XYZ file of C-alpha atoms in Angstrom:
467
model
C -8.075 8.615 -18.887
C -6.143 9.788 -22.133
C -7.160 13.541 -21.009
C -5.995 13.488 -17.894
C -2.651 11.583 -18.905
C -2.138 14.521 -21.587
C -2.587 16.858 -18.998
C 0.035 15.629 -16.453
C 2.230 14.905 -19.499
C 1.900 19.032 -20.463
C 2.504 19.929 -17.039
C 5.916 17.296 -16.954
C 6.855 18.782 -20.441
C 5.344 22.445 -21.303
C 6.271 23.813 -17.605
C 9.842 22.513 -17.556
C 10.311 24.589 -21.334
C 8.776 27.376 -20.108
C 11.251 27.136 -17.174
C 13.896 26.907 -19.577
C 13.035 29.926 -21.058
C 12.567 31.978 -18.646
C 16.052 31.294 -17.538
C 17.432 31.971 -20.526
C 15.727 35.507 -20.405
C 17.098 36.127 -16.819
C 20.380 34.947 -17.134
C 22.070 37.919 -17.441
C 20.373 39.892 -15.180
C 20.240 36.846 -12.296
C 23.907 35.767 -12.859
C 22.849 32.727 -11.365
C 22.167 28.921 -12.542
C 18.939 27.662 -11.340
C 19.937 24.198 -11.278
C 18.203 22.376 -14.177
C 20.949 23.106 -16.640
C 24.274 21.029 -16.758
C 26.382 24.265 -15.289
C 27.845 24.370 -12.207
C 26.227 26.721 -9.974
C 29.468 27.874 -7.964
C 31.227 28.729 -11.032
C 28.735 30.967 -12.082
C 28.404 32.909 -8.891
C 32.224 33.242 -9.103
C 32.147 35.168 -12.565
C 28.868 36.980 -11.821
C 28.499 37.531 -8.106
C 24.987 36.618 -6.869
C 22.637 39.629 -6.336
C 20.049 38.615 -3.123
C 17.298 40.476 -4.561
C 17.892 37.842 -7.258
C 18.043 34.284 -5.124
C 18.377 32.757 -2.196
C 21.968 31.082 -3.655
C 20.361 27.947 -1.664
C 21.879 24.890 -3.057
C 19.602 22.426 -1.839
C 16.647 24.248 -3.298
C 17.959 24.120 -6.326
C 18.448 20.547 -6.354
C 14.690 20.228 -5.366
C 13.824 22.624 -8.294
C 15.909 20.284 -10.703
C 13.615 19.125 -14.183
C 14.224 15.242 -12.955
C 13.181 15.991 -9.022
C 10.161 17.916 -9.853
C 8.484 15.010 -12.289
C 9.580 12.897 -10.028
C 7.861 14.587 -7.239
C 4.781 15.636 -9.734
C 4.323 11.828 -10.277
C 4.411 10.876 -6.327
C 1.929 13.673 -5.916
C -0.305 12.316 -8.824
C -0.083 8.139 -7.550
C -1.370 9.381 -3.948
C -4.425 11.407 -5.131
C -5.632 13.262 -2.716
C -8.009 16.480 -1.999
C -7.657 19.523 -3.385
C -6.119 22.339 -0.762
C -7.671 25.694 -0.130
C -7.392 27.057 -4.068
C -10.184 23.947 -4.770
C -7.861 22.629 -7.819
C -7.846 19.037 -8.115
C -5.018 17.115 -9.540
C -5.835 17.899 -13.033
C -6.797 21.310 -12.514
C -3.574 22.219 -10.972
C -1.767 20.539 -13.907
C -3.051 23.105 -16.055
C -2.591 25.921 -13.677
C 0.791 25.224 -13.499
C 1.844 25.212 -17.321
C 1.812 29.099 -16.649
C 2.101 30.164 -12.742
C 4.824 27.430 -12.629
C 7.836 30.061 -13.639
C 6.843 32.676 -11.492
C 6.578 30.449 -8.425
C 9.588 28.887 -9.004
C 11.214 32.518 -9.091
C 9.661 33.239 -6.007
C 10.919 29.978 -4.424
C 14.066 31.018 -5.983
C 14.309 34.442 -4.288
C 12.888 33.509 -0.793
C 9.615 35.394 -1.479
C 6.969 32.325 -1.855
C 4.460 32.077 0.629
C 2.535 28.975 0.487
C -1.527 28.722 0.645
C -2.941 28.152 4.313
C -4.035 24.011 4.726
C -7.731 23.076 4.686
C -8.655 21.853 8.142
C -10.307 18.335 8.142
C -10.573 15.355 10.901
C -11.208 11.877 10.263
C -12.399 9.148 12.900
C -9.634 7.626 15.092
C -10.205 3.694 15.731
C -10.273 3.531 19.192
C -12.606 7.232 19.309
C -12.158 10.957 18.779
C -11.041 12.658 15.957
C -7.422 13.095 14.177
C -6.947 16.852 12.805
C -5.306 16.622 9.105
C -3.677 19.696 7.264
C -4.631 19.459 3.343
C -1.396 21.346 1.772
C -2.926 22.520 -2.148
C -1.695 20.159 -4.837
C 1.065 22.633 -5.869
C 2.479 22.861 -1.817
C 2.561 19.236 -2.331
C 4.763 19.022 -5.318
C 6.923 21.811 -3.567
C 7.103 19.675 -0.335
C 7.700 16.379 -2.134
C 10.546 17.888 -4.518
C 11.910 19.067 -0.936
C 11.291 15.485 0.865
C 13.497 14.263 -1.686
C 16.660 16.116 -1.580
C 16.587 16.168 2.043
C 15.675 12.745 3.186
C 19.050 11.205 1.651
C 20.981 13.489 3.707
C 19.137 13.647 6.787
C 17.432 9.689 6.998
C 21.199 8.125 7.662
C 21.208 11.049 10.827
C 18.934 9.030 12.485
C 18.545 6.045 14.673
C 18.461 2.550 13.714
C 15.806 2.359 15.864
C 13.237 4.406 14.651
C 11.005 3.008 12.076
C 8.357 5.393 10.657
C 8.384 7.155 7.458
C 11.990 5.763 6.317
C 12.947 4.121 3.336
C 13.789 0.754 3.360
C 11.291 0.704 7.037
C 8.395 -0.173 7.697
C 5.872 -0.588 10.880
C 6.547 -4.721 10.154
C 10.279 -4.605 11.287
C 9.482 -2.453 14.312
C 6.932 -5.250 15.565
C 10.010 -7.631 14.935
C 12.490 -5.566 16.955
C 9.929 -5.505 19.696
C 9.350 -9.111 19.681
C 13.065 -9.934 19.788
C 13.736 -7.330 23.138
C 10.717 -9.412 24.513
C 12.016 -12.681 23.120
C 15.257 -11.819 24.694
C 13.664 -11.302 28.392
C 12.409 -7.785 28.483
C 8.719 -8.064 29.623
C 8.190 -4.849 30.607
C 7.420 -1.886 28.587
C 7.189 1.634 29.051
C 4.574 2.847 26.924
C 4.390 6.444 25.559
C 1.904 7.928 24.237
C 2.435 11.628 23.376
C -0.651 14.513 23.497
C -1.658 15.689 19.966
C 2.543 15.745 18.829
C 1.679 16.915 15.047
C -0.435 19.538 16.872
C 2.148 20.938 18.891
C 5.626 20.718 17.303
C 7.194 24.169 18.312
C 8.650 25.699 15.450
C 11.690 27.471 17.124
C 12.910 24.093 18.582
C 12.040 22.321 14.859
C 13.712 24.816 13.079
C 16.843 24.766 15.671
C 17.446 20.766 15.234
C 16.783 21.492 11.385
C 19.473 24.016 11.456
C 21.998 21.673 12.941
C 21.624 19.116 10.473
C 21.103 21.794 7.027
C 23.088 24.791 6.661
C 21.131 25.891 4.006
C 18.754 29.297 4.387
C 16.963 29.102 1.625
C 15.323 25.756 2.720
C 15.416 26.957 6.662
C 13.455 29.693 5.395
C 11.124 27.655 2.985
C 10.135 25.117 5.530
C 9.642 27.929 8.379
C 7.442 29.373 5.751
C 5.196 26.249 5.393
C 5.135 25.689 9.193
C 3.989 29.100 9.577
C 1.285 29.365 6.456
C -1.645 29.101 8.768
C -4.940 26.708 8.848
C -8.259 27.272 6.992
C -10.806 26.390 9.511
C -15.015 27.394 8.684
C -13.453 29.691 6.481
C -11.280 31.354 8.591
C -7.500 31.259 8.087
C -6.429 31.237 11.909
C -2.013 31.800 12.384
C -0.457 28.495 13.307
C 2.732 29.219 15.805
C 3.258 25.811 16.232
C 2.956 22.249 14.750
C 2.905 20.558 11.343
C -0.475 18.984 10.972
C -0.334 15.461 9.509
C -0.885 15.723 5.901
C 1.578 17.355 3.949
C 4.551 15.210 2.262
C 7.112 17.045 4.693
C 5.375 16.161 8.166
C 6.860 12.784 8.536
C 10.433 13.447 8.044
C 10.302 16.869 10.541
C 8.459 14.382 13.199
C 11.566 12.358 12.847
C 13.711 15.624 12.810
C 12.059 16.662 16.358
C 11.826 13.204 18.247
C 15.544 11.920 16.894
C 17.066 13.862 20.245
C 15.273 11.488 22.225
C 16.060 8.539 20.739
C 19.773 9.509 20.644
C 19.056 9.804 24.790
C 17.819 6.377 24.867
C 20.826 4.983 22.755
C 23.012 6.987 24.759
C 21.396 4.830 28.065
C 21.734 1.335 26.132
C 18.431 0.856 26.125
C 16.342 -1.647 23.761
C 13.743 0.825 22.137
C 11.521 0.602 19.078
C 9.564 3.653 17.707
C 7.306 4.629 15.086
C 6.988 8.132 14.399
C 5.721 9.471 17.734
C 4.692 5.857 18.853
C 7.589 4.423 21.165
C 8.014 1.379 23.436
C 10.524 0.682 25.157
C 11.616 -2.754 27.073
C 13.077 -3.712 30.270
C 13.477 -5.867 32.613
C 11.773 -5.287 35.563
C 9.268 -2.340 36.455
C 11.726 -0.200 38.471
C 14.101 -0.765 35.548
C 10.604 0.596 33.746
C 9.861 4.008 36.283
C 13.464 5.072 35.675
C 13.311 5.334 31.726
C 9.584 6.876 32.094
C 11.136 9.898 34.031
C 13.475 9.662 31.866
C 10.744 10.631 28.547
C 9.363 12.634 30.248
C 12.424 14.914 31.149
C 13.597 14.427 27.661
C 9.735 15.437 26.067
C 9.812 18.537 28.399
C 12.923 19.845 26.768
C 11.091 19.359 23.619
C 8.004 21.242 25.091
C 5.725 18.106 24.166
C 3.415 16.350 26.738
C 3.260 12.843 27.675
C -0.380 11.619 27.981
C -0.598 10.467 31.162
C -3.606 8.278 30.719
C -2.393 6.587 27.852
C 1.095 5.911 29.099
C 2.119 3.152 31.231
C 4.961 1.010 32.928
C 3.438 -2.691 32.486
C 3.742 -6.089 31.485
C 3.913 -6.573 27.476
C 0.730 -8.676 27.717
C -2.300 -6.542 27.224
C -0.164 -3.707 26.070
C -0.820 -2.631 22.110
C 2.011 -1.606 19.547
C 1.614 -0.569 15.948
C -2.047 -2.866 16.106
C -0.299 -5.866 17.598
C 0.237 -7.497 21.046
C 2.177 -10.209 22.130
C 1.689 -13.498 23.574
C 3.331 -16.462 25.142
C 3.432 -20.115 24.133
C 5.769 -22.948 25.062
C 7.559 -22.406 21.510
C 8.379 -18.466 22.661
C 6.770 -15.279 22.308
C 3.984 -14.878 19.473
C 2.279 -11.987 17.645
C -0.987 -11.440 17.138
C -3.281 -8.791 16.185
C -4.792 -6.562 19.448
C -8.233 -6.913 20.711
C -9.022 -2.888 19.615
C -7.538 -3.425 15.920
C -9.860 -6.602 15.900
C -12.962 -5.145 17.019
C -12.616 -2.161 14.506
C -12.108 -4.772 12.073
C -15.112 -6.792 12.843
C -17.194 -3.372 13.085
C -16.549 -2.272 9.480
C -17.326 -5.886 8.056
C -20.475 -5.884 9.372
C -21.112 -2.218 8.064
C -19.854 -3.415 4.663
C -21.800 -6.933 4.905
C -25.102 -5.249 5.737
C -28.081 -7.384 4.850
C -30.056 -4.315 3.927
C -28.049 -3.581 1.669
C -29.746 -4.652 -1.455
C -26.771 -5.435 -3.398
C -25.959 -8.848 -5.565
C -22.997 -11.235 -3.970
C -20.736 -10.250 -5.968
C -20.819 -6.572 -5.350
C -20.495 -7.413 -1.833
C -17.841 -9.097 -2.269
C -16.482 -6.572 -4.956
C -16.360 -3.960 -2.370
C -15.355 -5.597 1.050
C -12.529 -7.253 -0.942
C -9.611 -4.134 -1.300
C -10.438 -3.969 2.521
C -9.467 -7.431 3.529
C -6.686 -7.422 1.231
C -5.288 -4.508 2.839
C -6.118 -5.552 6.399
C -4.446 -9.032 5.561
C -1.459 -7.248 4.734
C -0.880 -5.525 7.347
C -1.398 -7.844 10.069
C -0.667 -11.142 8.327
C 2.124 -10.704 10.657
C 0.166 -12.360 12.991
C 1.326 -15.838 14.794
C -2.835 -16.787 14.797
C -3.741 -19.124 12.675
C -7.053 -20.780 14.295
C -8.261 -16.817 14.831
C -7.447 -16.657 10.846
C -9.901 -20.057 10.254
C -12.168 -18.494 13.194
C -12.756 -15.164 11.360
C -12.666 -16.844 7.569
C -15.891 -19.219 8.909
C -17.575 -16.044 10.295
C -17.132 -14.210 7.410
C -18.607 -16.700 5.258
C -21.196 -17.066 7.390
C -22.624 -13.692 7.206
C -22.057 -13.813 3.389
C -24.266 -16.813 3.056
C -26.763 -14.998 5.288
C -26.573 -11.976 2.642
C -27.615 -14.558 0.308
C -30.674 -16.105 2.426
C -31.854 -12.700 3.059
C -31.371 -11.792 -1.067
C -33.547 -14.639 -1.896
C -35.889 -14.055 0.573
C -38.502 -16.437 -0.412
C -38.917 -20.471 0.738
C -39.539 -21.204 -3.341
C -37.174 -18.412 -4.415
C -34.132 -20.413 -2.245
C -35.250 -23.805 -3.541
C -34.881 -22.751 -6.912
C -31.797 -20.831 -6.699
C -30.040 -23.727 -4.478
C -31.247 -26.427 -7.149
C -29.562 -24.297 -9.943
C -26.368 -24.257 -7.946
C -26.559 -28.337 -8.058
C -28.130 -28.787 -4.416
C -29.507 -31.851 -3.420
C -33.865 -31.368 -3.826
C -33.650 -32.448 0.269
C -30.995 -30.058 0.868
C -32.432 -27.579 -0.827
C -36.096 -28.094 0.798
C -35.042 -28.289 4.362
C -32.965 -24.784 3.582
C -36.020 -23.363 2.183
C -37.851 -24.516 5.189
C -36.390 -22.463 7.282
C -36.330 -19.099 5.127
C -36.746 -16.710 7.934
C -34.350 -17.318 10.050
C -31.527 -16.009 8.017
C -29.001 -16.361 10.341
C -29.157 -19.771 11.840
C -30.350 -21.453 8.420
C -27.016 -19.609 7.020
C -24.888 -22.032 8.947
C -26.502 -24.867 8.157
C -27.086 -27.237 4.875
C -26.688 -24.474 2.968
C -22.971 -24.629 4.167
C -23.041 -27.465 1.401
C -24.269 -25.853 -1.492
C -22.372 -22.023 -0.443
C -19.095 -23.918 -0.463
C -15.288 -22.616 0.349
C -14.963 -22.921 -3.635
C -18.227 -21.720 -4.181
C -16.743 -17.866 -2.519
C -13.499 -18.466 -3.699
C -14.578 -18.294 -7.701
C -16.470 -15.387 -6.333
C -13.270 -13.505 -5.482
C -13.494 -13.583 -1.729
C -9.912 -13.551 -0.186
C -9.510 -15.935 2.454
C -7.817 -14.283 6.133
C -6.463 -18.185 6.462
């Protein structure tokens, strides 16, 4: 650990001097401040006009390239991990790459001439089925495209509509399940449903760069981002040219989703209409299903212009029951409309806690425990949202119950479980009649053994409770 915190601390420090120095060497012939030192930029291009062999004169991307933007960005990059990119350089590896390529690629950025590395092609299961395509930038692309995210999401975030939710500071997918209550709370029980074909896959870069354009008049950041859209995909080892979209991955994807799908939701203000989205998930809710038809012409007029497809299949006018959003659905009682978690996001969830619980396992309780716990932390907090609580107490008594099952099966023996339930301070009947029965793991798991394997018994053991 004190290795690799010397290492990122060289790249913060050693990089930013060498920076420095280079500037100092250049500034004559450049005539041009770079950004990290306290002169003003404008001033200096007045005295020494700017040469375009020289730099891009992009003020923007010299904010990004700023000594307190890029450790900022260098220690984003570093908290999310991640896989190294084409090059193979891990974290630490690029750390020390970059104490000496860093100057000459931030020239290069400087003068318009970088071309970023091609992302690695991977896919990772999808919950419901298939396969989601991800584009692994190299650790250095995403420093560049993090130092980038943050000069340009304070000026183009407040652009965009209060109802869009994904990827925005101060937003989460939490208050767009609230919004969508309240329009259904308020009488809307229809929703119009869109689901969009493969939308990081097929972004087109002209319109992208157009809306960019509109929003930035800056070239040298135009020109840096066409760059990265363009950079191509490794796939088998084969780079193959990428003409349009901006594969999920990278730190800038988010924010140009948001850049390409903010004309739509602009439309939908435009029509009054009550609307929640999240990135390229959108819902929104009306009153009656004619009401419903109208606004899914509507989309899909509004997607054409964007060249993006609605999937038909997925998409539908219909009643808010049964209908999914961000993981949740809704549901009536006599005190209003409640949220609870949807039947897909539940099944997926009972799927990998069996898979993680497997009594074949040969593993001691506690590692179980030790490793299903960051997952049922993590699932807790995203839908504790949920209005449930006797599916909470339902799935808390089922989880135990395969736990203690675990157990049975660890002991395995009729005078193994008597003398490991007697040690735990069981009753000698309990204890016998739960050795008794030391086959049949499963029923004998929800039995007297309930009395010795208490609530308090897992709860010392770490297990979080869903309740």
């Amino acid at each position: 650990m004190g290795r690799r915190a010397e290492r990122g601390e060289v790249f913060e420090t050693m990089s930013m001097l060498n920076v420095t120095r280079q500037k100092s060497e250049n500034a004559e012939r450049a005539g041009v401040a770079h950004g990290e030192a306290g002169r003003d930029p404008v001033s200096d291009e007045t005295g020494n006009p700017r040469r375009d062999t020289e730099s891009t004169g992009s003020v923007l991307l010299q904010a990004a390239l700023t000594r307190e933007n890029l450790q900022q960005a260098w220690k984003r990059v570093k908290a999310n991990k991640g896989a190294a990119g084409v090059d193979g350089l891990d974290i630490d590896q690029t750390a020390r790459h970059l104490v000496t390529a860093w100057p000459t690629i931030r020239e290069q950025l400087l003068r318009g001439t970088y071309r970023p590395n091609p992302v690695r092609r991977v896919t990772i299961p999808k919950p419901d089925g298939g396969e989601r395509e991800l584009g692994i930038p190299t650790v250095t692309d995403r420093l560049i495209q993090q130092a980038l995210l943050q000069v340009l999401q304070p000026r183009l975030d407040p652009t965009f509509s209060e109802h869009s939710y994904g990827f925005r500071p101060g937003r989460r997918a939490h208050d767009a399940i609230l919004a969508a209550q309240g329009y259904v709370q308020s009488g809307r029980r229809i929703v119009v449903d869109v689901d969009l074909e493969k939308f990081f896959d097929r972004v087109n870069h002209d319109i992208l760069i157009d809306r960019l354009r509109k929003r930035i008049d800056d070239a040298g950041i135009i020109r840096l981002i066409r760059a990265y859209l363009n950079s191509g995909i490794l796939s088998d080892g084969v780079v193959l040219e990428r003409y349009q979209g901006t594969p999920q991955g990278g730190p800038l994807s988010p924010l140009l989703a948001n850049v390409m799908l903010d004309d739509v939701d602009k439309v939908l203000e435009k029509h009054g209409h009550c609307f929640a989205r999240y990135a390229d998930d959108c819902n929104v809710y009306v009153r009656s299903r004619k009401a419903g038809e109208r606004v899914m012409t509507l989309l899909r007029k509004c997607y054409g212009k964007l060249r993006l497809k609605v999937n038909e299949t997925k998409s539908a006018v219909a009643s808010v029951k049964g209908r999914k959003f961000l993981g949740y659905s809704f549901w009536f009682s006599q005190e209003g409309v409640k949220r609870r978690v949807a039947d897909k996001p539940m099944a997926t969830f009972k799927q990998r806690v069996r898979q993680l619980t497997r009594r074949s396992g040969g593993r001691s309780m506690a590692e179980v425990i030790d490793k299903l716990k960051p997952y049922l932390l993590g699932w807790k907090a995203y839908f504790g949202l949920a209005q449930t609580p006797r599916v909470w107490r339902t799935l808390d008594e089922w989880l135990r119950h395969r736990l203690r099952a675990i157990q049975l099966k660890q002991w395995k023996r009729g005078s193994t479980i008597y003398r490991e339930l007697i040690h735990l301070g069981a009753a000698e009947h309990v204890a016998k009649r739960v050795a008794q029965n030391s086959r049949c793991w499963w029923r004998n798991s929800n039995g007297d053994i309930k009395r010795v394997l208490t609530i308090a018994y897992f709860d010392k053991l770490g297990l979080p409770r869903l309740s």
